[in-house]
Short mmCIF file of C-alpha atoms in Angstrom, two decimals:
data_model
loop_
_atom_site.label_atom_id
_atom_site.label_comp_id
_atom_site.label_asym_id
_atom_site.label_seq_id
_atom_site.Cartn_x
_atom_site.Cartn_y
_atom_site.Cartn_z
CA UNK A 1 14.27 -0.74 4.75
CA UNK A 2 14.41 -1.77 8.40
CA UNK A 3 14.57 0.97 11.36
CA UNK A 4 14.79 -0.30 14.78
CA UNK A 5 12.06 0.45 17.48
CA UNK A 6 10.36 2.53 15.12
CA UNK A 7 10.08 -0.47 12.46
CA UNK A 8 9.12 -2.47 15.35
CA UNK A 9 5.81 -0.39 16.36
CA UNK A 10 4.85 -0.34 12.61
CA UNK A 11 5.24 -4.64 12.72
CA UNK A 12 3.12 -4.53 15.66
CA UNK A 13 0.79 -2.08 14.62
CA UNK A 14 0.20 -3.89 11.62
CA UNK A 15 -0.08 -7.41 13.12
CA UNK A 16 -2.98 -6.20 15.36
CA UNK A 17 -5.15 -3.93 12.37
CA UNK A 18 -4.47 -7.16 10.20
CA UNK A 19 -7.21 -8.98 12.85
CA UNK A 20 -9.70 -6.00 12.16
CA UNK A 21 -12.28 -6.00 9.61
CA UNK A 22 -10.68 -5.24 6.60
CA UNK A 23 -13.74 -2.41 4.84
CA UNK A 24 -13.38 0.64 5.80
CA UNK A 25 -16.79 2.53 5.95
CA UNK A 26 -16.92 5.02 2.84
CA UNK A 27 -13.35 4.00 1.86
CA UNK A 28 -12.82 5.67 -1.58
CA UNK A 29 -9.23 5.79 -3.67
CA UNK A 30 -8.37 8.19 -6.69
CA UNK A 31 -5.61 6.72 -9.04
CA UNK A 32 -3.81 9.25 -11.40
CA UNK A 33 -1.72 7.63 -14.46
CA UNK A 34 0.14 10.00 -16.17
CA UNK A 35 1.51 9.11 -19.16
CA UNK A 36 4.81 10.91 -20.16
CA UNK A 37 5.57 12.61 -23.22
CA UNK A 38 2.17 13.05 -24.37
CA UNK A 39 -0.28 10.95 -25.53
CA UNK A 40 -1.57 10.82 -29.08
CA UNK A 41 -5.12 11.21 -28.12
CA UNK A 42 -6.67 11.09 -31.32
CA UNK A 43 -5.84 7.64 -31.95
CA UNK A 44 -6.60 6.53 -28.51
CA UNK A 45 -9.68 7.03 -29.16
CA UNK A 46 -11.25 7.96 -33.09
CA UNK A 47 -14.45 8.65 -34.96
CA UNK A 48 -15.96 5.58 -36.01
CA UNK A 49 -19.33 6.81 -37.88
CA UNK A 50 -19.25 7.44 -41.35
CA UNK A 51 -19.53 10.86 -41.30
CA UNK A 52 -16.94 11.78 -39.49
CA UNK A 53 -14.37 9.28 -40.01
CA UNK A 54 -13.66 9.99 -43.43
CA UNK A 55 -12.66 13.91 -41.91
CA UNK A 56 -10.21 11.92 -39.62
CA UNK A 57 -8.60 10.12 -42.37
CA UNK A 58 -8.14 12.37 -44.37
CA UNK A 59 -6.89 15.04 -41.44
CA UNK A 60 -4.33 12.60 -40.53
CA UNK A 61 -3.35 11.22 -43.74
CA UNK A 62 -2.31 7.59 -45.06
CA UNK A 63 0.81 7.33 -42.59
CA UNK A 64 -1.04 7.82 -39.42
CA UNK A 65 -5.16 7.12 -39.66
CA UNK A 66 -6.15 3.73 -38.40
CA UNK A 67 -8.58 1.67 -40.65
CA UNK A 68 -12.10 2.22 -39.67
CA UNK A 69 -12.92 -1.69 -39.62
CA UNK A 70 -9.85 -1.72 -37.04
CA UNK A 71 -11.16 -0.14 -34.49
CA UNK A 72 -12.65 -1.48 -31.35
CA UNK A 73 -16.16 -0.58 -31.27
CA UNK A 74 -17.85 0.43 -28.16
CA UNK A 75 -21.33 -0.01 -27.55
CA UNK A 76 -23.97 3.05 -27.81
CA UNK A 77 -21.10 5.54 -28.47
CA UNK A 78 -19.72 6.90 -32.08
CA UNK A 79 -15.83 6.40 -30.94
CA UNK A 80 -13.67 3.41 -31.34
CA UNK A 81 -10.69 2.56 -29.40
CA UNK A 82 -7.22 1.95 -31.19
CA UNK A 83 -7.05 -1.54 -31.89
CA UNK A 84 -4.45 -2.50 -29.36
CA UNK A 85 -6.98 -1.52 -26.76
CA UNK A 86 -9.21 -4.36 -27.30
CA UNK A 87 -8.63 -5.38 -23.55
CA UNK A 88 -10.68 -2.21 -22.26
CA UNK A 89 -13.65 -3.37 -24.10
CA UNK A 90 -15.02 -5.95 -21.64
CA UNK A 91 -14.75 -2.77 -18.86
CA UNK A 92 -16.89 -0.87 -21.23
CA UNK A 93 -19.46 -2.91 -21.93
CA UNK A 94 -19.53 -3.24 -17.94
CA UNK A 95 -20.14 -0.18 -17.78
CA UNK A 96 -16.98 0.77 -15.76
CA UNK A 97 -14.92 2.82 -19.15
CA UNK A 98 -15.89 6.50 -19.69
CA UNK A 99 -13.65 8.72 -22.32
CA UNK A 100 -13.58 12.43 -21.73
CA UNK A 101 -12.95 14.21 -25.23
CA UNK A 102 -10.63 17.34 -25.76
CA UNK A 103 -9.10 17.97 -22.30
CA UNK A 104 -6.08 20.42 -21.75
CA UNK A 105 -4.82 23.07 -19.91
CA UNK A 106 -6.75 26.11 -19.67
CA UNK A 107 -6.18 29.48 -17.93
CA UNK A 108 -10.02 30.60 -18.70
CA UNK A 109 -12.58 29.62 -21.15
CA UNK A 110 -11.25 30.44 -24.55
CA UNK A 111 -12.50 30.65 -27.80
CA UNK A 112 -10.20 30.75 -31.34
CA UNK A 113 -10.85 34.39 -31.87
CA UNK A 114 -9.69 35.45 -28.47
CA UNK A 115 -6.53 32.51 -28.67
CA UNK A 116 -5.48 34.46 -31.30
CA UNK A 117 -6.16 37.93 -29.87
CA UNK A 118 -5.90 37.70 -26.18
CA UNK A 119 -2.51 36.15 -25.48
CA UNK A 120 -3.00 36.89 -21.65
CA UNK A 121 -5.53 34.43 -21.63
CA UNK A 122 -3.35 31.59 -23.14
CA UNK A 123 -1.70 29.35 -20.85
CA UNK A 124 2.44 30.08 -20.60
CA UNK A 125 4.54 28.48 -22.36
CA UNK A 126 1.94 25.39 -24.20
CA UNK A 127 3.03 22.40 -26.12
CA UNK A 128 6.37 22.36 -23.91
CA UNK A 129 7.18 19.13 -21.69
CA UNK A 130 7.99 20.16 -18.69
CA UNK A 131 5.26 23.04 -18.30
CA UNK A 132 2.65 21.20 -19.67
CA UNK A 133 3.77 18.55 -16.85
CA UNK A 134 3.68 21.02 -14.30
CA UNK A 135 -0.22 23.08 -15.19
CA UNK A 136 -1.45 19.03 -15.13
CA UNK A 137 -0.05 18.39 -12.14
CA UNK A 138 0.21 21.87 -10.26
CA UNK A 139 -3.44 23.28 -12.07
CA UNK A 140 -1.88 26.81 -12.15
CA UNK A 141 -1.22 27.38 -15.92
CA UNK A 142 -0.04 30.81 -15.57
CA UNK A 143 1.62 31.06 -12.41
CA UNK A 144 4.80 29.11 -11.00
CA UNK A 145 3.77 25.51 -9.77
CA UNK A 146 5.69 24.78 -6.98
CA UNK A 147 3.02 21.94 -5.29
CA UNK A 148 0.21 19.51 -6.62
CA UNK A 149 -3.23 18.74 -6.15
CA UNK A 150 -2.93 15.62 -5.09
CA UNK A 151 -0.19 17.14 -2.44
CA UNK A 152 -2.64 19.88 -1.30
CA UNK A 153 -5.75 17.06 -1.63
CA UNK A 154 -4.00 14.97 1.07
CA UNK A 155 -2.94 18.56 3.14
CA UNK A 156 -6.99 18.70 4.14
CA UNK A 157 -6.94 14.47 5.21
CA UNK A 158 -6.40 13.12 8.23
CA UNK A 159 -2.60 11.81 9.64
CA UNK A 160 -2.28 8.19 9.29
CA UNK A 161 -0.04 5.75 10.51
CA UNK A 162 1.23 5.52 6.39
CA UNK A 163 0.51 7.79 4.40
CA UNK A 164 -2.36 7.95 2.32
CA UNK A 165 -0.74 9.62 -0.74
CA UNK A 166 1.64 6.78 -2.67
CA UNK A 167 3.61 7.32 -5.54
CA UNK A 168 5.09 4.07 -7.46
CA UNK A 169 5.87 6.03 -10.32
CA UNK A 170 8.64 8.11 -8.92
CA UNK A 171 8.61 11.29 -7.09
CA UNK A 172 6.77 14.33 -9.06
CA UNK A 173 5.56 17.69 -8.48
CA UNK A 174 1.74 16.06 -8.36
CA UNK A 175 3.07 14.81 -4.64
CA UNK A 176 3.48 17.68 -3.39
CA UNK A 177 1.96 19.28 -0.64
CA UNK A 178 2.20 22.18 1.71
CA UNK A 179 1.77 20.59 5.06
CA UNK A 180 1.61 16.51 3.76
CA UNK A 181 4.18 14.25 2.54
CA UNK A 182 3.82 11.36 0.19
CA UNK A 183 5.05 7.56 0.39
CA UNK A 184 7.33 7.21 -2.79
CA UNK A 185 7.72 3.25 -3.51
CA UNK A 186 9.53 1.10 -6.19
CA UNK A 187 7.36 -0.77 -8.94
CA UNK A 188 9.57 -3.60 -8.06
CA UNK A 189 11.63 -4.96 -5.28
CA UNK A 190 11.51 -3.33 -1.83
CA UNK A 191 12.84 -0.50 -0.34
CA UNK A 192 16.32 -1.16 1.67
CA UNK A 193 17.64 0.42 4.08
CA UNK A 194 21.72 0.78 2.99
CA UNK A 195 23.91 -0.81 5.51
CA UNK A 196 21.11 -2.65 7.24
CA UNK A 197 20.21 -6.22 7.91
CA UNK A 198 17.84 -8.48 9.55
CA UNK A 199 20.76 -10.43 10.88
CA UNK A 200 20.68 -10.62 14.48
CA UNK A 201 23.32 -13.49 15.27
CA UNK A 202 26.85 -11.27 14.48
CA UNK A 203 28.46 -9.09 17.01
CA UNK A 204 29.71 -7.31 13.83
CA UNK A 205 26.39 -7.35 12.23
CA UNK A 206 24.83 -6.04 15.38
CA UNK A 207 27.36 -2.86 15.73
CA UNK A 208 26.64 -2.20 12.05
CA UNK A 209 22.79 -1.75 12.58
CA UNK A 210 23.62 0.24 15.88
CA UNK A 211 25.08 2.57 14.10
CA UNK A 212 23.10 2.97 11.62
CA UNK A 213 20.28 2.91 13.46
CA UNK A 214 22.48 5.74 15.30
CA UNK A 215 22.66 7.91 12.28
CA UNK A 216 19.10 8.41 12.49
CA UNK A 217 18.46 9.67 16.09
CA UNK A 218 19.94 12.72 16.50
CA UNK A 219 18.67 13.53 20.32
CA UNK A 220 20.48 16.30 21.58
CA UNK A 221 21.95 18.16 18.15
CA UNK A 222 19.29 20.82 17.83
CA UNK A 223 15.81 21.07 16.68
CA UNK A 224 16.57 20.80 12.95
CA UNK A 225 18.50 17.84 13.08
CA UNK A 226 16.54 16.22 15.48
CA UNK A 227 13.40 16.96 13.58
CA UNK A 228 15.04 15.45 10.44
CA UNK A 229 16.26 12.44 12.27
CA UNK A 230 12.94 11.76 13.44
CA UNK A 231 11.62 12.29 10.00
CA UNK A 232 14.17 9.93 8.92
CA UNK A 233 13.06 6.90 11.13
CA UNK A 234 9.31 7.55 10.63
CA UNK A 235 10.00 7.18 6.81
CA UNK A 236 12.17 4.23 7.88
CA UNK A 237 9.30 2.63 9.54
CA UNK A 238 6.74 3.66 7.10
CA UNK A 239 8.07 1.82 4.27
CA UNK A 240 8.57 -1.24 6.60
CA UNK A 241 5.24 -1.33 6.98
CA UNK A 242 4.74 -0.73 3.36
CA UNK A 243 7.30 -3.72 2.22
CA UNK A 244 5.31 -6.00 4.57
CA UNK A 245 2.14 -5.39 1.85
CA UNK A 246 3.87 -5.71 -0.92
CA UNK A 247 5.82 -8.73 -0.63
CA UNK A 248 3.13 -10.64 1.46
CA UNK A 249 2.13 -14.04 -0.06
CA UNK A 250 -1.28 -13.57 1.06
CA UNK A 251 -3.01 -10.94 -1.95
CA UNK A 252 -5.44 -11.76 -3.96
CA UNK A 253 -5.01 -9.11 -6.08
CA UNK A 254 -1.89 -10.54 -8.50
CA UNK A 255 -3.86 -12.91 -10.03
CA UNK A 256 -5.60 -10.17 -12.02
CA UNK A 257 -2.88 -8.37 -14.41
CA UNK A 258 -2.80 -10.85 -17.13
CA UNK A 259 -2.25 -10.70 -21.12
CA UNK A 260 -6.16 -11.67 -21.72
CA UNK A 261 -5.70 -13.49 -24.71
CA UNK A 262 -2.52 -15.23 -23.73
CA UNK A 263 -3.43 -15.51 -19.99
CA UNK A 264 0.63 -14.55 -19.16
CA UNK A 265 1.45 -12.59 -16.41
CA UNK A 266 1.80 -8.31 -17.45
CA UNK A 267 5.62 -7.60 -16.89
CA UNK A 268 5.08 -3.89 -18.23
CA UNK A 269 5.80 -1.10 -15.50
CA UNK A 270 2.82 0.66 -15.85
CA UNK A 271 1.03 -3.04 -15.17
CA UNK A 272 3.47 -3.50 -12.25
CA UNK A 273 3.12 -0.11 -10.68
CA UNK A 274 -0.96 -0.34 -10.83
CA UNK A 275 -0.52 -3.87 -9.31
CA UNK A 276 1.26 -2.06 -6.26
CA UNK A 277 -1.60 0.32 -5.88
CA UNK A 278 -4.13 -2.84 -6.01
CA UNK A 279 -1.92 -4.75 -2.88
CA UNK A 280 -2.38 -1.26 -0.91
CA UNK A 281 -6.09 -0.92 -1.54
CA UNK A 282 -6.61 -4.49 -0.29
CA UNK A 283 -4.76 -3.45 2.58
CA UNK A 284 -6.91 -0.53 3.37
CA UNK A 285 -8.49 -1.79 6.25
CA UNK A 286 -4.69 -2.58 7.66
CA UNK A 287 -3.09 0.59 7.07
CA UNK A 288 -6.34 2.17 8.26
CA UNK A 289 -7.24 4.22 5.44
CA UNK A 290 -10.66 5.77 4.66
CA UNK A 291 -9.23 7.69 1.62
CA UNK A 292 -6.57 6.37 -0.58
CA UNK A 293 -4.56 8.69 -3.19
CA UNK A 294 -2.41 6.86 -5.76
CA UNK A 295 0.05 8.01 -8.42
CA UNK A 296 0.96 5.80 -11.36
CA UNK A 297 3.42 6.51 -14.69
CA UNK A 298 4.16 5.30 -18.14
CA UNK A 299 6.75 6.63 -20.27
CA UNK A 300 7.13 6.75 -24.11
CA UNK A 301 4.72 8.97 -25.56
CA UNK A 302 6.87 11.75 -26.95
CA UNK A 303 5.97 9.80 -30.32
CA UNK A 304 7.58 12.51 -32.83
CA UNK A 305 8.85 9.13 -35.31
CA UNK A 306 7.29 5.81 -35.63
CA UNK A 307 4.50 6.14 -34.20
CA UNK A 308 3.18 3.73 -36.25
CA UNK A 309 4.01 0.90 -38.71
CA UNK A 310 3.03 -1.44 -41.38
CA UNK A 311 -0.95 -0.72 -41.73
CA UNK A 312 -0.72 1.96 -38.99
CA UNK A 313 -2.40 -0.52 -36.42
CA UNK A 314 0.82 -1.56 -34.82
CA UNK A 315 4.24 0.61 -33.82
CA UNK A 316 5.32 2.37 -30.70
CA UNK A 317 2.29 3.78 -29.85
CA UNK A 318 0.43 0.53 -30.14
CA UNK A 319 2.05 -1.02 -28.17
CA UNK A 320 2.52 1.58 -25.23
CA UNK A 321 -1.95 1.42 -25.59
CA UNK A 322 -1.49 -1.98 -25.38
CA UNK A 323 -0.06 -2.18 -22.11
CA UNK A 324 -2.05 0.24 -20.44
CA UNK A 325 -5.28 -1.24 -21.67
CA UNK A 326 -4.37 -4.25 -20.11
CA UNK A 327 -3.13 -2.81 -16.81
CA UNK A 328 -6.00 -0.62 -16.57
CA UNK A 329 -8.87 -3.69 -17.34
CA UNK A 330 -6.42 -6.04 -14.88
CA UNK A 331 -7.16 -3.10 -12.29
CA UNK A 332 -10.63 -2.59 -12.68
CA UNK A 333 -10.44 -6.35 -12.23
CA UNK A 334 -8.87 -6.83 -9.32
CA UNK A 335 -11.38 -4.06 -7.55
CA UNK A 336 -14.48 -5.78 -8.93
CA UNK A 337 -12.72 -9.07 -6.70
CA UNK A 338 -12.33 -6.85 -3.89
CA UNK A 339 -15.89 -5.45 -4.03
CA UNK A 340 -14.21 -2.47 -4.74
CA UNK A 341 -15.29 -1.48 -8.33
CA UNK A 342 -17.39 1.63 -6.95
CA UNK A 343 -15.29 2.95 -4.34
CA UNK A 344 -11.63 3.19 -6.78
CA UNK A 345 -11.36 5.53 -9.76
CA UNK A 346 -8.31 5.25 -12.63
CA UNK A 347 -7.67 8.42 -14.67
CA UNK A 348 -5.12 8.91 -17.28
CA UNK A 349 -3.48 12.40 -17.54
CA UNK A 350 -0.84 13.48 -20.01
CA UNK A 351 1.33 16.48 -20.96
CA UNK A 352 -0.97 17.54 -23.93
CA UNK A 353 -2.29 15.71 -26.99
CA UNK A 354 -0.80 15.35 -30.40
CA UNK A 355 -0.52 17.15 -34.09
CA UNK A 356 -3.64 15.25 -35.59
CA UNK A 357 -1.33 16.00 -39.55
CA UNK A 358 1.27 13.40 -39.21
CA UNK A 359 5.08 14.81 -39.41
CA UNK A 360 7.22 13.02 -42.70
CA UNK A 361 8.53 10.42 -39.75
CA UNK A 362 5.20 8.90 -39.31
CA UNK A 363 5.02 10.70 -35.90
CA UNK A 364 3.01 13.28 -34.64
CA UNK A 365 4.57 16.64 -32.89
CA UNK A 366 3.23 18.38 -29.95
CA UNK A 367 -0.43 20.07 -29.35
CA UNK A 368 -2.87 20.72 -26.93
CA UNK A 369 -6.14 18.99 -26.04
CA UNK A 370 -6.62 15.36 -25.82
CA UNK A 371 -8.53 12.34 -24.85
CA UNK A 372 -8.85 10.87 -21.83
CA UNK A 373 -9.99 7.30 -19.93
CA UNK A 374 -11.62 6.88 -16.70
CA UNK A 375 -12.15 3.68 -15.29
CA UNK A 376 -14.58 2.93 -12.31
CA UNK A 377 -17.84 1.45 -11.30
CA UNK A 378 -19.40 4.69 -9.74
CA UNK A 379 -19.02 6.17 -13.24
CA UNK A 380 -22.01 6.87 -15.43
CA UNK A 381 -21.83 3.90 -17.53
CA UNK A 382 -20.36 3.89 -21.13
CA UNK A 383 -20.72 7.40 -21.23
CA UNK A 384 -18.57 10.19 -23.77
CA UNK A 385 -17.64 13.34 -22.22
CA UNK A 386 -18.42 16.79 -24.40
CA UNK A 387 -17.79 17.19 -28.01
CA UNK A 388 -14.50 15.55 -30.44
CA UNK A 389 -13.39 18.79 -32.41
CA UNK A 390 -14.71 19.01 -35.69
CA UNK A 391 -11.63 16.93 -37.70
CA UNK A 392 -10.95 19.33 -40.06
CA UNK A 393 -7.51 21.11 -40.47
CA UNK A 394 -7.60 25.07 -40.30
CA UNK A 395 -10.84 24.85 -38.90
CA UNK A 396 -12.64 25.98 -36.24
CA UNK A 397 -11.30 24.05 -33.29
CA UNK A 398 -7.98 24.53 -34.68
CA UNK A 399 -5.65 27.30 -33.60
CA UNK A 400 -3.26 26.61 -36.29
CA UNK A 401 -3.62 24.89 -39.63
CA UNK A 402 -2.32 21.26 -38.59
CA UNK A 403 -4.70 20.14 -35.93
CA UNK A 404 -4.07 21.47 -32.76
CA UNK A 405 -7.06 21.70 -31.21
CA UNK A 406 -7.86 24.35 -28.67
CA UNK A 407 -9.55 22.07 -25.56
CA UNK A 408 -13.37 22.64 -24.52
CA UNK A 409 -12.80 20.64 -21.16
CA UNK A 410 -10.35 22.51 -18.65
CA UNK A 411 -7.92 19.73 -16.23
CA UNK A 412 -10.12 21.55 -13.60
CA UNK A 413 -13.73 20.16 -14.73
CA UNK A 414 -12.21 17.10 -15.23
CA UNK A 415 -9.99 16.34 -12.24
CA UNK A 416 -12.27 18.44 -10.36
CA UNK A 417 -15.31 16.21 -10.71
CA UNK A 418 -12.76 13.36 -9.23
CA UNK A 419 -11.78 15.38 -6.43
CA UNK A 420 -15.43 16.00 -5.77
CA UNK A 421 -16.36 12.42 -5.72
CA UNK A 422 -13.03 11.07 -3.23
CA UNK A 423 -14.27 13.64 -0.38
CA UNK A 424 -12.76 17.17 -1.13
CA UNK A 425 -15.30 18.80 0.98
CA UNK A 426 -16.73 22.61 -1.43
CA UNK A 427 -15.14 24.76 1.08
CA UNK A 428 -11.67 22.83 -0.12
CA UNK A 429 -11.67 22.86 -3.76
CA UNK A 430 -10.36 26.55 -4.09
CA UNK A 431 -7.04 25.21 -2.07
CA UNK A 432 -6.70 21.92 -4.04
CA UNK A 433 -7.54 23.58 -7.23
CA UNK A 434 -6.33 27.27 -7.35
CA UNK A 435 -7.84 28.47 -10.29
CA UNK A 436 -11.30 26.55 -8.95
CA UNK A 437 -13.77 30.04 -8.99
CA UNK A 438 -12.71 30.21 -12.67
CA UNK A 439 -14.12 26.85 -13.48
CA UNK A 440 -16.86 26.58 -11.22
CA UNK A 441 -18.72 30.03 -12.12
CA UNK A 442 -20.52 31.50 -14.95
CA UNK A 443 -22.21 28.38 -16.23
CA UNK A 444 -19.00 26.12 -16.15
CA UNK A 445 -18.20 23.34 -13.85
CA UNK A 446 -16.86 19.85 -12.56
CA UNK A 447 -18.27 17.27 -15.73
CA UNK A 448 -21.24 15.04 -14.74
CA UNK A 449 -18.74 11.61 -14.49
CA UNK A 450 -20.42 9.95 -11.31
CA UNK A 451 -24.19 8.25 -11.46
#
């Protein structure tokens, strides 16, 4: 995407930051990967003592529990990782891997008794897609949703000369903000401007761009369409300067997102998209960036049929683990190379966990709380977040008879604690989190996740 004079100012800008010092003093990023359709939780991450993991196998029956010798063990903790996670090990053992257990959308704290009595207290419209989507990424689980936290996060940071908010995983209500705008970028090629070229040797060439370039200043037509014009070639010149990062030969960062066993380059989206965000963190110091805000996807959750195959250690979901565990341990990678490995924190978010009773398909249907991963340095090392529910069906973390359990961790205390540790200053967390007083009152809080 080229833009004219505008472009031009971002090449020169960048050209002269690129002889700076690349650090950044108390640079800090936040990376949110939200993984669509929502993620079976329960055997992301499972019981692996003998106590309890004979109540998980027989909760989720023969066509869905993993076998217990399958699982990936990790050090100190009573969890194992699905198998196809193997990769995340290593970060664990570093000490860079926490799991937060039985996180989901909560309007206040909530017991079974008063889920099933109190239905103003519930959350509207649970276990559905796109509402689930929205109280993850908007926090308001009763209200509309009509902006997201990391929209209103980057509404309290300073202007840059690129934003500090980038999406590669599409544009989403997360984005959001009331006063900010977010950089939305491909996970592959580079964004184009339509009917423009580089080519600066044909008359007919040169009229083209003119008016193009044209199309975009719109001195003289009135304040709106000015102000959108202008809008227009600052995004124009924005993504320039973003192209210039990531198609630059010079990153040291590519190197990382490999298949560990086979050593072959990740091709996944998910690995592509979180290679993006590690060229733009090496380019801090460039784009001039104290605080960095990222947003990453994967698709493929919405696992209602094959989930799993053949000894239930392989199938769709398997494989979907198997690519974010190695995008995730070729990230934390690539910021341990950078010296970065304290100052950059992954999280995984998802609409809401999984039926732990598999459905007849060998799929699991919608629920509520889940597991989640963390990845970063400045964690407390190898550490488990609260309480797995008690794996029994009908029982008392489950507000049905199928295993849908009723979370003990609000998206709050979790993304909270996050927020916290990138720089969201006390006197901001009510605005980035608008339920905040709720869940940081009466003996509850952000979790503990930072040494």
């Amino acid at each position: 995407l080229l833009a004219g004079a505008g472009a031009c100012a971002s090449f020169v800008q960048l050209g002269r930051s690129a002889a700076m010092d690349a650090a950044v003093p108390g640079y800090k990023a936040m990376v949110g990967v939200f993984l669509f359709g929502g993620n079976d939780g329960w055997n992301m991450v499972v019981p692996a003592d003998n106590t309890r993991y004979p109540l998980y196998a027989a909760a989720r029956g023969s066509g869905l529990a993993l076998p217990q010798a399958s699982l990936v063990p990790l050090a100190g903790a009573d969890v194992g990782l699905h198998p196809a996670m193997a990769a995340l090990k290593a970060v664990w053992d570093d000490g860079g891997l926490n799991i937060v257990q039985n996180v989901g959308t909560l309007y206040a704290p909530l017991t079974k008794a008063q889920y099933q009595s109190s239905p103003n207290l519930r959350p509207i419209n649970l276990m559905s897609h796109s509402d689930e989507q929205a109280h993850w990424q908007g926090l308001r689980a009763r209200d509309v949703n009509y902006d997201g936290f990391m929209g209103r996060l980057t509404d309290r940071a300073g202007a840059s000369m690129l934003p500090s908010l980038m999406s590669f995983g599409g544009s989403n209500l997360v984005l959001l903000g009331k006063t900010s705008a977010p950089l939305i970028m491909p996970s592959t090629g580079t964004v184009n401007r339509n009917g423009f070229t580089g080519d600066q040797s044909s008359p007919a060439t040169m009229a083209r761009n003119d008016a193009v370039n044209a199309f975009a200043d719109t001195t003289g037509l009135g304040t709106v369409t000015d102000t959108t014009g202008k809008a227009i070639s600052s995004a124009y010149a924005q993504n320039v300067t973003a192209n210039t990062v990531l198609t630059s030969n010079a990153s040291t960062t590519d190197q990382y997102f490999i298949n560990p066993t086979t050593g072959a380059a990740l091709t996944g989206d998910v690995s592509r998209q979180l290679a993006r965000v590690a060229r733009m963190i090496e380019a801090r110091g460039t784009l001039g960036h104290a605080r960095q805000t990222f947003f990453v996807t994967q698709g493929g959750y919405d696992t209602h049929s094959a989930q799993v195959a053949g000894d239930n250690t392989t199938g769709g979901h398997a494989g979907l683990l198997g690519e974010l565990a190695m995008a995730l341990a070729g990230f934390y990678n690539a910021m341990k190379a950078l010296g970065l490995s304290e100052n950059v924190t992954a999280f995984t978010m998802s609409d809401f966990g999984r039926v732990y009773k598999a459905n007849a398909q060998r799929g699991t249907d919608h629920a509520w709380g889940s597991n989640h991963l963390i990845v970063g340095k400045a964690l407390r090392p190898r550490t488990l977040h609260d309480a797995y529910p008690q794996p029994v069906l009908g029982g008392p973390d489950d507000i049905n008879s199928d295993g849908r359990w009723l979370p003990t961790i609000a998206q709050e205390e979790y993304i909270g604690a996050i927020a916290q540790w990138h720089g969201v200053a006390a006197a901001d967390m009510p605005y980035v989190f608008p339920n905040w007083t709720t869940w940081s009152t009466a003996g509850r809080g952000p979790l503990g996740l930072f040494s």
